[in-house]
Amino acid sequence: EAGVVQSPRYKIIEKKQPVAFWCNPISGHNTLYWYRQNLGQGPELLIRYENEEAVDDSQLPKDRFSAERLKGVDSTLKIQPAELGDSAVYLCASSLGLAGETQYFGPGTRLLVL
Amino acid sequence: AQSVTQPDIHITVSEGASLELRCNYSYGATPYLFWYVQSPGQGLQLLLKYFSGDTLVQGIKGFEAEFKRSQSSFNLRKPSVHWSDAAEYFCAVGPSGGSYIPTFGRGTSLIVHP
């Protein structure tokens, strides 16, 4: 069974440019999470989807970040425009959606903003 | 709000030696507790989790953890470390009911000497 797939794995852009990350969760997983992991830190939740509905986006900087999960399967996270402080690893995870259910993480997208 | 403290940024052990990684949490009720491992360039992999019941939890790769409510701790242990265990280890705490949004510690980097 395929795990959580993310692309691209690495991205280097100049500040003020847009960037997008894609995530395909494990088949059948209703809940999808986007995390940001800064260097030397643990992951921090940006947004959580239950099917196609964003149920927790309180930590998403909405002035420049947006996300969508139109058909309740794969998801895209966008930053526009990117800032130097956005350099981080962006992790996607999925789970069946039950309380306390195990999250399965993708390998992440490492973003460097110059 | 819940929080997680991993007091050790780095831990160095010799191959074959025993290991204990510390984790303290702050949470108002009975928490869900997790340990994840992250190898370089990889996503997080669940080692073990505690929801209720036996306070000594067995996980994958020979790891175990013990929930001590009186000390608000959930330390990870392994009796004999292998060189392949070198990685970043994250402790996480989640709500005990309803939606599951984990809070991660900053991680402990494990270095294994031959």
CSV table of C-alpha atoms in Angstrom, one decimal:
chain,number,residue,atom,x,y,z
A,1,GLU,CA,0.0,0.0,0.0
A,2,ALA,CA,1.4,3.4,-0.9
A,3,GLY,CA,2.0,5.9,1.8
A,4,VAL,CA,1.4,9.6,1.8
A,5,VAL,CA,2.9,11.1,-1.3
A,6,GLN,CA,4.2,14.7,-1.4
A,7,SER,CA,5.7,16.7,-4.2
A,8,PRO,CA,8.0,18.4,-4.9
A,9,ARG,CA,10.5,17.1,-2.3
A,10,TYR,CA,12.6,20.2,-2.6
A,11,LYS,CA,11.9,23.7,-3.7
A,12,ILE,CA,14.1,26.8,-3.9
A,13,ILE,CA,12.5,30.1,-4.7
A,14,GLU,CA,13.1,33.8,-4.3
A,15,LYS,CA,11.1,35.8,-1.8
A,16,LYS,CA,7.9,37.3,-3.1
A,17,GLN,CA,7.4,34.4,-5.5
A,18,PRO,CA,4.5,31.9,-5.2
A,19,VAL,CA,4.9,28.3,-4.4
A,20,ALA,CA,2.6,25.3,-4.1
A,21,PHE,CA,2.9,21.9,-2.5
A,22,TRP,CA,0.9,18.8,-3.3
A,23,CYS,CA,-0.2,15.9,-1.1
A,24,ASN,CA,-1.9,12.7,-1.9
A,25,PRO,CA,-3.0,10.9,1.3
A,26,ILE,CA,-3.4,7.2,1.9
A,27,SER,CA,-6.4,5.8,0.2
A,28,GLY,CA,-9.5,5.8,2.4
A,29,HIS,CA,-8.1,8.3,4.9
A,30,ASN,CA,-10.6,11.1,5.5
A,31,THR,CA,-8.5,13.4,7.5
A,32,LEU,CA,-5.6,15.3,6.0
A,33,TYR,CA,-3.2,17.5,7.9
A,34,TRP,CA,-0.6,20.1,6.8
A,35,TYR,CA,2.2,20.8,9.2
A,36,ARG,CA,5.2,23.2,9.1
A,37,GLN,CA,8.4,22.1,10.7
A,38,ASN,CA,11.0,24.7,11.3
A,39,LEU,CA,14.6,23.8,11.7
A,40,GLY,CA,15.2,22.2,15.1
A,41,GLN,CA,11.6,22.2,16.0
A,42,GLY,CA,8.7,19.8,16.0
A,43,PRO,CA,5.9,20.0,13.5
A,44,GLU,CA,3.2,22.6,14.0
A,45,LEU,CA,-0.3,22.2,12.6
A,46,LEU,CA,-1.3,24.6,9.8
A,47,ILE,CA,-4.6,23.1,8.8
A,48,ARG,CA,-6.7,20.0,9.1
A,49,TYR,CA,-9.3,18.7,6.7
A,50,GLU,CA,-12.1,16.3,7.3
A,51,ASN,CA,-12.9,15.2,3.8
A,52,GLU,CA,-13.1,18.4,1.8
A,53,GLU,CA,-13.9,20.6,4.8
A,54,ALA,CA,-11.2,22.6,6.6
A,55,VAL,CA,-12.1,22.1,10.3
A,56,ASP,CA,-9.1,23.6,11.9
A,57,ASP,CA,-7.1,26.4,10.2
A,58,SER,CA,-6.5,28.7,13.1
A,59,GLN,CA,-2.7,28.4,12.7
A,60,LEU,CA,-2.7,29.1,9.0
A,61,PRO,CA,-1.4,32.6,8.1
A,62,LYS,CA,-4.3,33.5,5.9
A,63,ASP,CA,-2.8,36.6,4.4
A,64,ARG,CA,-0.4,34.6,2.3
A,65,PHE,CA,-1.2,30.9,2.8
A,66,SER,CA,-4.1,29.0,1.3
A,67,ALA,CA,-5.1,25.4,1.0
A,68,GLU,CA,-7.7,23.3,-0.8
A,69,ARG,CA,-8.9,19.8,-0.9
A,70,LEU,CA,-11.6,20.0,-3.5
A,71,LYS,CA,-12.7,16.4,-3.8
A,72,GLY,CA,-11.7,15.2,-0.4
A,73,VAL,CA,-8.7,13.3,-1.6
A,74,ASP,CA,-5.5,15.1,-2.6
A,75,SER,CA,-4.6,18.6,-1.3
A,76,THR,CA,-2.6,21.6,-2.3
A,77,LEU,CA,-1.0,24.2,0.0
A,78,LYS,CA,0.0,27.5,-1.5
A,79,ILE,CA,2.1,30.4,-0.3
A,80,GLN,CA,1.8,33.7,-2.2
A,81,PRO,CA,4.0,35.7,-1.8
A,82,ALA,CA,6.7,33.7,0.0
A,83,GLU,CA,8.8,35.3,2.7
A,84,LEU,CA,12.3,34.4,4.0
A,85,GLY,CA,10.7,33.1,7.2
A,86,ASP,CA,8.7,30.6,5.3
A,87,SER,CA,11.7,28.4,4.8
A,88,ALA,CA,10.9,25.1,6.5
A,89,VAL,CA,9.8,21.6,5.8
A,90,TYR,CA,6.1,21.3,5.0
A,91,LEU,CA,4.7,17.9,6.1
A,92,CYS,CA,1.5,16.3,5.0
A,93,ALA,CA,-0.2,13.6,7.1
A,94,SER,CA,-3.4,11.6,6.9
A,95,SER,CA,-5.5,9.4,9.2
A,96,LEU,CA,-8.8,7.6,9.2
A,97,GLY,CA,-10.2,10.5,11.2
A,98,LEU,CA,-11.2,8.9,14.4
A,99,ALA,CA,-10.1,10.5,17.6
A,100,GLY,CA,-6.5,9.5,18.4
A,101,GLU,CA,-6.1,7.6,15.2
A,102,THR,CA,-2.6,7.2,14.0
A,103,GLN,CA,-1.3,9.8,11.6
A,104,TYR,CA,0.8,8.7,8.7
A,105,PHE,CA,3.3,11.3,7.5
A,106,GLY,CA,4.7,12.0,4.1
A,107,PRO,CA,8.4,12.7,3.5
A,108,GLY,CA,7.8,16.5,3.4
A,109,THR,CA,8.7,19.3,1.0
A,110,ARG,CA,11.8,21.2,2.0
A,111,LEU,CA,11.3,24.9,1.0
A,112,LEU,CA,14.1,27.4,0.9
A,113,VAL,CA,13.2,31.0,0.3
A,114,LEU,CA,16.2,33.2,-0.8
B,1,ALA,CA,-3.4,24.4,26.4
B,2,GLN,CA,-1.3,21.3,26.2
B,3,SER,CA,2.5,21.4,25.9
B,4,VAL,CA,5.3,19.0,25.6
B,5,THR,CA,8.9,19.4,26.9
B,6,GLN,CA,11.8,17.4,25.6
B,7,PRO,CA,14.6,18.7,27.8
B,8,ASP,CA,17.4,17.1,25.9
B,9,ILE,CA,18.3,18.6,22.5
B,10,HIS,CA,21.0,15.9,21.8
B,11,ILE,CA,21.7,12.5,23.3
B,12,THR,CA,24.8,10.6,22.5
B,13,VAL,CA,25.1,6.9,23.2
B,14,SER,CA,27.3,4.0,22.2
B,15,GLU,CA,26.0,1.2,20.1
B,16,GLY,CA,24.7,-1.5,22.4
B,17,ALA,CA,24.1,0.8,25.3
B,18,SER,CA,20.7,1.5,26.8
B,19,LEU,CA,18.7,4.6,25.9
B,20,GLU,CA,16.2,6.8,27.7
B,21,LEU,CA,14.7,9.9,26.1
B,22,ARG,CA,12.7,12.2,28.3
B,23,CYS,CA,9.3,13.7,27.7
B,24,ASN,CA,7.2,15.8,30.1
B,25,TYR,CA,3.8,17.1,29.2
B,26,SER,CA,1.3,19.5,30.5
B,27,TYR,CA,-2.4,18.6,30.0
B,28,GLY,CA,-5.5,19.0,32.1
B,29,ALA,CA,-6.9,15.6,31.6
B,30,THR,CA,-5.8,12.1,30.6
B,31,PRO,CA,-3.8,12.7,27.4
B,32,TYR,CA,-3.0,10.6,24.4
B,33,LEU,CA,0.8,10.3,24.2
B,34,PHE,CA,3.0,9.4,21.3
B,35,TRP,CA,6.5,8.9,20.3
B,36,TYR,CA,7.6,9.5,16.6
B,37,VAL,CA,10.9,9.0,14.9
B,38,GLN,CA,12.2,11.0,12.0
B,39,SER,CA,15.1,9.9,10.0
B,40,PRO,CA,17.0,12.5,7.8
B,41,GLY,CA,14.9,13.5,4.8
B,42,GLN,CA,12.0,11.4,5.9
B,43,GLY,CA,8.6,12.0,7.4
B,44,LEU,CA,7.6,11.0,11.0
B,45,GLN,CA,7.0,7.4,11.8
B,46,LEU,CA,4.9,6.4,14.8
B,47,LEU,CA,6.9,4.3,17.4
B,48,LEU,CA,4.2,3.8,20.0
B,49,LYS,CA,1.2,5.4,21.6
B,50,TYR,CA,-0.6,5.5,24.9
B,51,PHE,CA,-4.3,6.0,25.2
B,52,SER,CA,-5.3,4.1,28.4
B,53,GLY,CA,-4.7,0.9,30.3
B,54,ASP,CA,-1.3,-0.6,30.9
B,55,THR,CA,1.1,2.3,31.5
B,56,LEU,CA,4.1,0.4,29.9
B,57,VAL,CA,3.6,0.5,26.2
B,58,GLN,CA,5.6,-1.6,23.7
B,59,GLY,CA,6.3,-0.2,20.3
B,60,ILE,CA,8.1,-1.0,17.1
B,61,LYS,CA,11.9,-1.5,16.7
B,62,GLY,CA,12.3,-2.6,20.3
B,63,PHE,CA,11.2,0.6,21.9
B,64,GLU,CA,9.0,1.0,24.9
B,65,ALA,CA,7.6,3.9,26.9
B,66,GLU,CA,6.1,4.3,30.4
B,67,PHE,CA,3.3,6.7,31.3
B,68,LYS,CA,3.8,8.1,34.8
B,69,ARG,CA,0.9,10.3,35.6
B,70,SER,CA,2.4,11.5,38.9
B,71,GLN,CA,5.4,12.8,37.1
B,72,SER,CA,3.6,13.9,33.9
B,73,SER,CA,6.2,12.0,32.0
B,74,PHE,CA,6.3,9.6,29.1
B,75,ASN,CA,9.9,8.6,28.6
B,76,LEU,CA,11.1,6.4,25.8
B,77,ARG,CA,13.5,3.5,26.4
B,78,LYS,CA,15.4,0.9,24.5
B,79,PRO,CA,17.7,-1.6,26.2
B,80,SER,CA,20.3,-1.8,23.4
B,81,VAL,CA,20.7,0.8,20.8
B,82,HIS,CA,21.6,0.1,17.2
B,83,TRP,CA,23.5,2.4,14.8
B,84,SER,CA,20.3,2.6,12.7
B,85,ASP,CA,18.4,4.2,15.6
B,86,ALA,CA,20.3,7.5,15.0
B,87,ALA,CA,17.5,9.9,14.2
B,88,GLU,CA,15.3,12.7,15.6
B,89,TYR,CA,12.7,11.6,18.2
B,90,PHE,CA,9.5,13.5,18.9
B,91,CYS,CA,7.1,13.2,21.8
B,92,ALA,CA,3.6,14.4,21.2
B,93,VAL,CA,0.5,14.9,23.3
B,94,GLY,CA,-3.1,15.0,22.1
B,95,PRO,CA,-6.6,15.5,23.6
B,96,SER,CA,-8.3,12.5,25.2
B,97,GLY,CA,-11.5,13.0,23.4
B,98,GLY,CA,-13.1,14.6,20.4
B,99,SER,CA,-10.8,15.9,17.6
B,100,TYR,CA,-7.2,14.8,17.7
B,101,ILE,CA,-4.7,17.6,17.3
B,102,PRO,CA,-1.3,16.7,18.6
B,103,THR,CA,1.2,19.1,20.1
B,104,PHE,CA,4.8,18.0,19.3
B,105,GLY,CA,7.9,18.6,21.4
B,106,ARG,CA,10.9,20.2,19.7
B,107,GLY,CA,12.6,16.8,19.4
B,108,THR,CA,15.7,15.0,20.7
B,109,SER,CA,18.5,14.2,18.3
B,110,LEU,CA,20.0,10.8,19.0
B,111,ILE,CA,23.6,10.2,18.0
B,112,VAL,CA,25.0,6.7,18.1
B,113,HIS,CA,28.7,6.0,18.4
B,114,PRO,CA,30.1,2.8,17.0
